[in-house]
Amino acid sequence: AAVLRQYGHLQRGDRLRAAREQRRLSAYYGLIGERAELDPAGPNGGVLSAAMLERLGTCPLSFFFRYVLELKPPEELVFDPARWLDALHFGRLVHYVLYRFVSKCIAGEAELSPGGRDALLEVVEEELARWRRLIPPPNEAAYVVQGQELRRTARRFLQMQQQWNACQRPVYLETGIGMSSEEFEGNELSSPEPVELADALGRTIRVRGQIDRIDQRHDGSFVIMDYKTGSPSKYEVSKAKPFQQGRLIQHALYLAVVSKRLEQCGRAGGDVSSFLYVFPTSRGQGDWIEFGSDLLEALPRQLVLLRTIMARGTFCPTNTDKDCRYCDYRPICGNLTDYSPAFGKSAASDPGIAAFCEIRGINTANQ
Ligand code: SF4
């Protein structure tokens, strides 16, 4: 006790450990209480992205660590002689290649079909050489392996493209909304200002995003495409749960954001008919998953629930440790999910917990 009295930080840590052992939802579990500055619909509310909202819906506590406390895990320098680019950088490389190639197609300098194969592979080689200068590979073998994967991805992309050529053509690439980008040129829909979206209670939140590609169908409607370099499994959702109980919102959010930008730019009449997750890499095997604009009906309610969690300062941990599997905060978080029965009991007195229960589909009746 004398040591704890002497060192305030140890004392606070000890208090936190003791409070967590009580297994009662409290400030020590992320329930920090209402704070005006955290309300995204408030005068000082921040601009939200799909990644932020998906983190919030997956685990509010993880959102709290990342965006409120701004905690970042220390960067680990892991030397892997078998790997050149990590998943993040490889994903960016794929995006650059497709952006540059499809830009050429829109400008009439290449064909968006198997006939454009040489032009696409030329872009691949140029980008590989450029990235090699930016990030030197650990050895030649690692560079060759990822170069081959990029070429396979490019060829697979052209195969996939054939199915879309019959009904649509690309019109806008890498549209930054609420953000400026030095990497991409932008287009008439790009804007440094975020888009304002209303939730089901009429409160407005501001949203930003980087939209990989927007196509126009022959009937005039627009289709949003988002390239993913991972596997499709996370996005294979049932019709009954298109938001994956809070874990997925990018599809609906981008449908709403692009509709709004088209309207603001005087492109009224061109509805946004669907959103496609596109998987051109070996992990995705050329798959794609399409969502219709009917998602927009449920979006305003989802926004109410997510806003309530933030505005009420209810940054509780997720109710299932499946969400913890790849979480950066595991080392500091501890096993918090085994008290989840407490959610139902707390929902009646805490609107933030009630919102999280509704997102997750936790039955709070009779608790
Ligand atoms: S380890 Fe689990 S409970 Fe903790 S922040 Fe991460 S996802 Fe949330």
Short mmCIF file of N, CA, C and O and ligand atoms in Angstrom, two decimals, residues 20 55 58-63 65 316-337, ligand 1:
data_model
loop_
_atom_site.label_atom_id
_atom_site.label_comp_id
_atom_site.label_asym_id
_atom_site.label_seq_id
_atom_site.Cartn_x
_atom_site.Cartn_y
_atom_site.Cartn_z
N ARG A 20 -12.27 -4.00 -12.38
CA ARG A 20 -12.60 -4.95 -13.44
C ARG A 20 -12.92 -6.33 -12.87
O ARG A 20 -13.70 -7.08 -13.44
N ARG A 55 -15.67 -0.05 -36.71
CA ARG A 55 -14.95 -0.39 -35.47
C ARG A 55 -15.88 -0.18 -34.27
O ARG A 55 -15.93 -0.99 -33.35
N THR A 58 -18.33 -2.95 -34.13
CA THR A 58 -17.71 -4.24 -33.79
C THR A 58 -17.41 -4.30 -32.30
O THR A 58 -17.76 -5.26 -31.61
N CYS A 59 -16.76 -3.27 -31.80
CA CYS A 59 -16.43 -3.23 -30.37
C CYS A 59 -16.27 -1.76 -29.96
O CYS A 59 -15.26 -1.13 -30.28
N PRO A 60 -17.26 -1.20 -29.26
CA PRO A 60 -17.16 0.21 -28.86
C PRO A 60 -15.89 0.51 -28.05
O PRO A 60 -15.31 1.59 -28.17
N LEU A 61 -15.43 -0.47 -27.25
CA LEU A 61 -14.23 -0.23 -26.44
C LEU A 61 -13.00 -0.05 -27.34
O LEU A 61 -12.15 0.80 -27.08
N SER A 62 -12.95 -0.83 -28.39
CA SER A 62 -11.83 -0.71 -29.32
C SER A 62 -11.86 0.67 -30.00
O SER A 62 -10.83 1.30 -30.22
N PHE A 63 -13.07 1.15 -30.32
CA PHE A 63 -13.22 2.50 -30.88
C PHE A 63 -12.70 3.53 -29.88
O PHE A 63 -11.99 4.47 -30.24
N PHE A 65 -10.47 3.14 -27.48
CA PHE A 65 -9.00 3.09 -27.42
C PHE A 65 -8.39 3.83 -28.62
O PHE A 65 -7.46 4.61 -28.48
N CYS A 316 -18.57 0.11 -24.39
CA CYS A 316 -18.47 -1.21 -23.77
C CYS A 316 -17.68 -2.16 -24.67
O CYS A 316 -17.58 -1.94 -25.87
N PRO A 317 -17.15 -3.24 -24.09
CA PRO A 317 -16.47 -4.24 -24.92
C PRO A 317 -17.49 -5.03 -25.74
O PRO A 317 -18.67 -5.06 -25.39
N THR A 318 -17.04 -5.64 -26.81
CA THR A 318 -17.92 -6.50 -27.60
C THR A 318 -18.45 -7.65 -26.74
O THR A 318 -17.87 -7.97 -25.70
N ASN A 319 -19.52 -8.28 -27.21
CA ASN A 319 -20.10 -9.38 -26.43
C ASN A 319 -19.60 -10.74 -26.88
O ASN A 319 -20.06 -11.76 -26.40
N THR A 320 -18.66 -10.76 -27.84
CA THR A 320 -18.15 -12.07 -28.26
C THR A 320 -16.65 -11.98 -28.55
O THR A 320 -16.20 -11.04 -29.21
N ASP A 321 -15.91 -12.97 -28.05
CA ASP A 321 -14.45 -12.87 -28.23
C ASP A 321 -14.01 -13.17 -29.66
O ASP A 321 -12.83 -13.05 -29.98
N LYS A 322 -14.97 -13.52 -30.53
CA LYS A 322 -14.59 -13.67 -31.95
C LYS A 322 -14.09 -12.32 -32.49
O LYS A 322 -13.23 -12.27 -33.36
N ASP A 323 -14.64 -11.22 -31.97
CA ASP A 323 -14.22 -9.90 -32.43
C ASP A 323 -12.82 -9.55 -31.92
O ASP A 323 -12.19 -8.62 -32.42
N CYS A 324 -12.36 -10.26 -30.90
CA CYS A 324 -11.06 -9.93 -30.29
C CYS A 324 -9.90 -10.58 -31.03
O CYS A 324 -8.75 -10.22 -30.80
N ARG A 325 -10.24 -11.56 -31.88
CA ARG A 325 -9.19 -12.40 -32.48
C ARG A 325 -8.06 -11.59 -33.10
O ARG A 325 -6.90 -11.88 -32.89
N TYR A 326 -8.40 -10.57 -33.89
CA TYR A 326 -7.34 -9.81 -34.56
C TYR A 326 -7.23 -8.38 -34.01
O TYR A 326 -6.74 -7.49 -34.68
N CYS A 327 -7.70 -8.18 -32.78
CA CYS A 327 -7.71 -6.82 -32.22
C CYS A 327 -6.33 -6.44 -31.71
O CYS A 327 -5.68 -7.19 -30.99
N ASP A 328 -5.92 -5.21 -32.05
CA ASP A 328 -4.61 -4.69 -31.63
C ASP A 328 -4.54 -4.47 -30.12
O ASP A 328 -3.45 -4.33 -29.57
N TYR A 329 -5.70 -4.36 -29.48
CA TYR A 329 -5.70 -3.97 -28.07
C TYR A 329 -5.76 -5.15 -27.10
O TYR A 329 -5.91 -4.95 -25.89
N ARG A 330 -5.66 -6.34 -27.62
CA ARG A 330 -5.71 -7.52 -26.74
C ARG A 330 -4.73 -7.43 -25.57
O ARG A 330 -5.11 -7.73 -24.43
N PRO A 331 -3.49 -7.01 -25.80
CA PRO A 331 -2.54 -7.02 -24.68
C PRO A 331 -2.95 -6.12 -23.51
O PRO A 331 -2.56 -6.37 -22.37
N ILE A 332 -3.73 -5.07 -23.78
CA ILE A 332 -4.10 -4.18 -22.67
C ILE A 332 -5.54 -4.37 -22.22
O ILE A 332 -5.97 -3.78 -21.25
N CYS A 333 -6.28 -5.19 -22.96
CA CYS A 333 -7.72 -5.25 -22.73
C CYS A 333 -8.11 -6.30 -21.70
O CYS A 333 -9.00 -6.09 -20.88
N GLY A 334 -7.47 -7.44 -21.74
CA GLY A 334 -7.90 -8.52 -20.85
C GLY A 334 -9.13 -9.19 -21.44
O GLY A 334 -9.68 -8.74 -22.44
N ASN A 335 -9.58 -10.25 -20.79
CA ASN A 335 -10.76 -10.96 -21.30
C ASN A 335 -12.02 -10.34 -20.72
O ASN A 335 -12.43 -10.67 -19.63
N LEU A 336 -12.60 -9.41 -21.48
CA LEU A 336 -13.74 -8.68 -20.94
C LEU A 336 -15.08 -9.22 -21.41
O LEU A 336 -16.12 -8.79 -20.95
N THR A 337 -15.07 -10.13 -22.35
CA THR A 337 -16.34 -10.52 -22.96
C THR A 337 -17.13 -11.52 -22.12
O THR A 337 -18.29 -11.75 -22.40
S1 SF4 B 1 -9.68 -7.18 -27.20
FE1 SF4 B 1 -11.85 -7.52 -27.67
S2 SF4 B 1 -12.99 -6.44 -26.06
FE2 SF4 B 1 -10.87 -5.66 -26.05
S3 SF4 B 1 -10.90 -3.85 -27.36
FE3 SF4 B 1 -10.31 -5.59 -28.63
S4 SF4 B 1 -12.22 -6.35 -29.54
FE4 SF4 B 1 -12.75 -5.05 -27.81
#
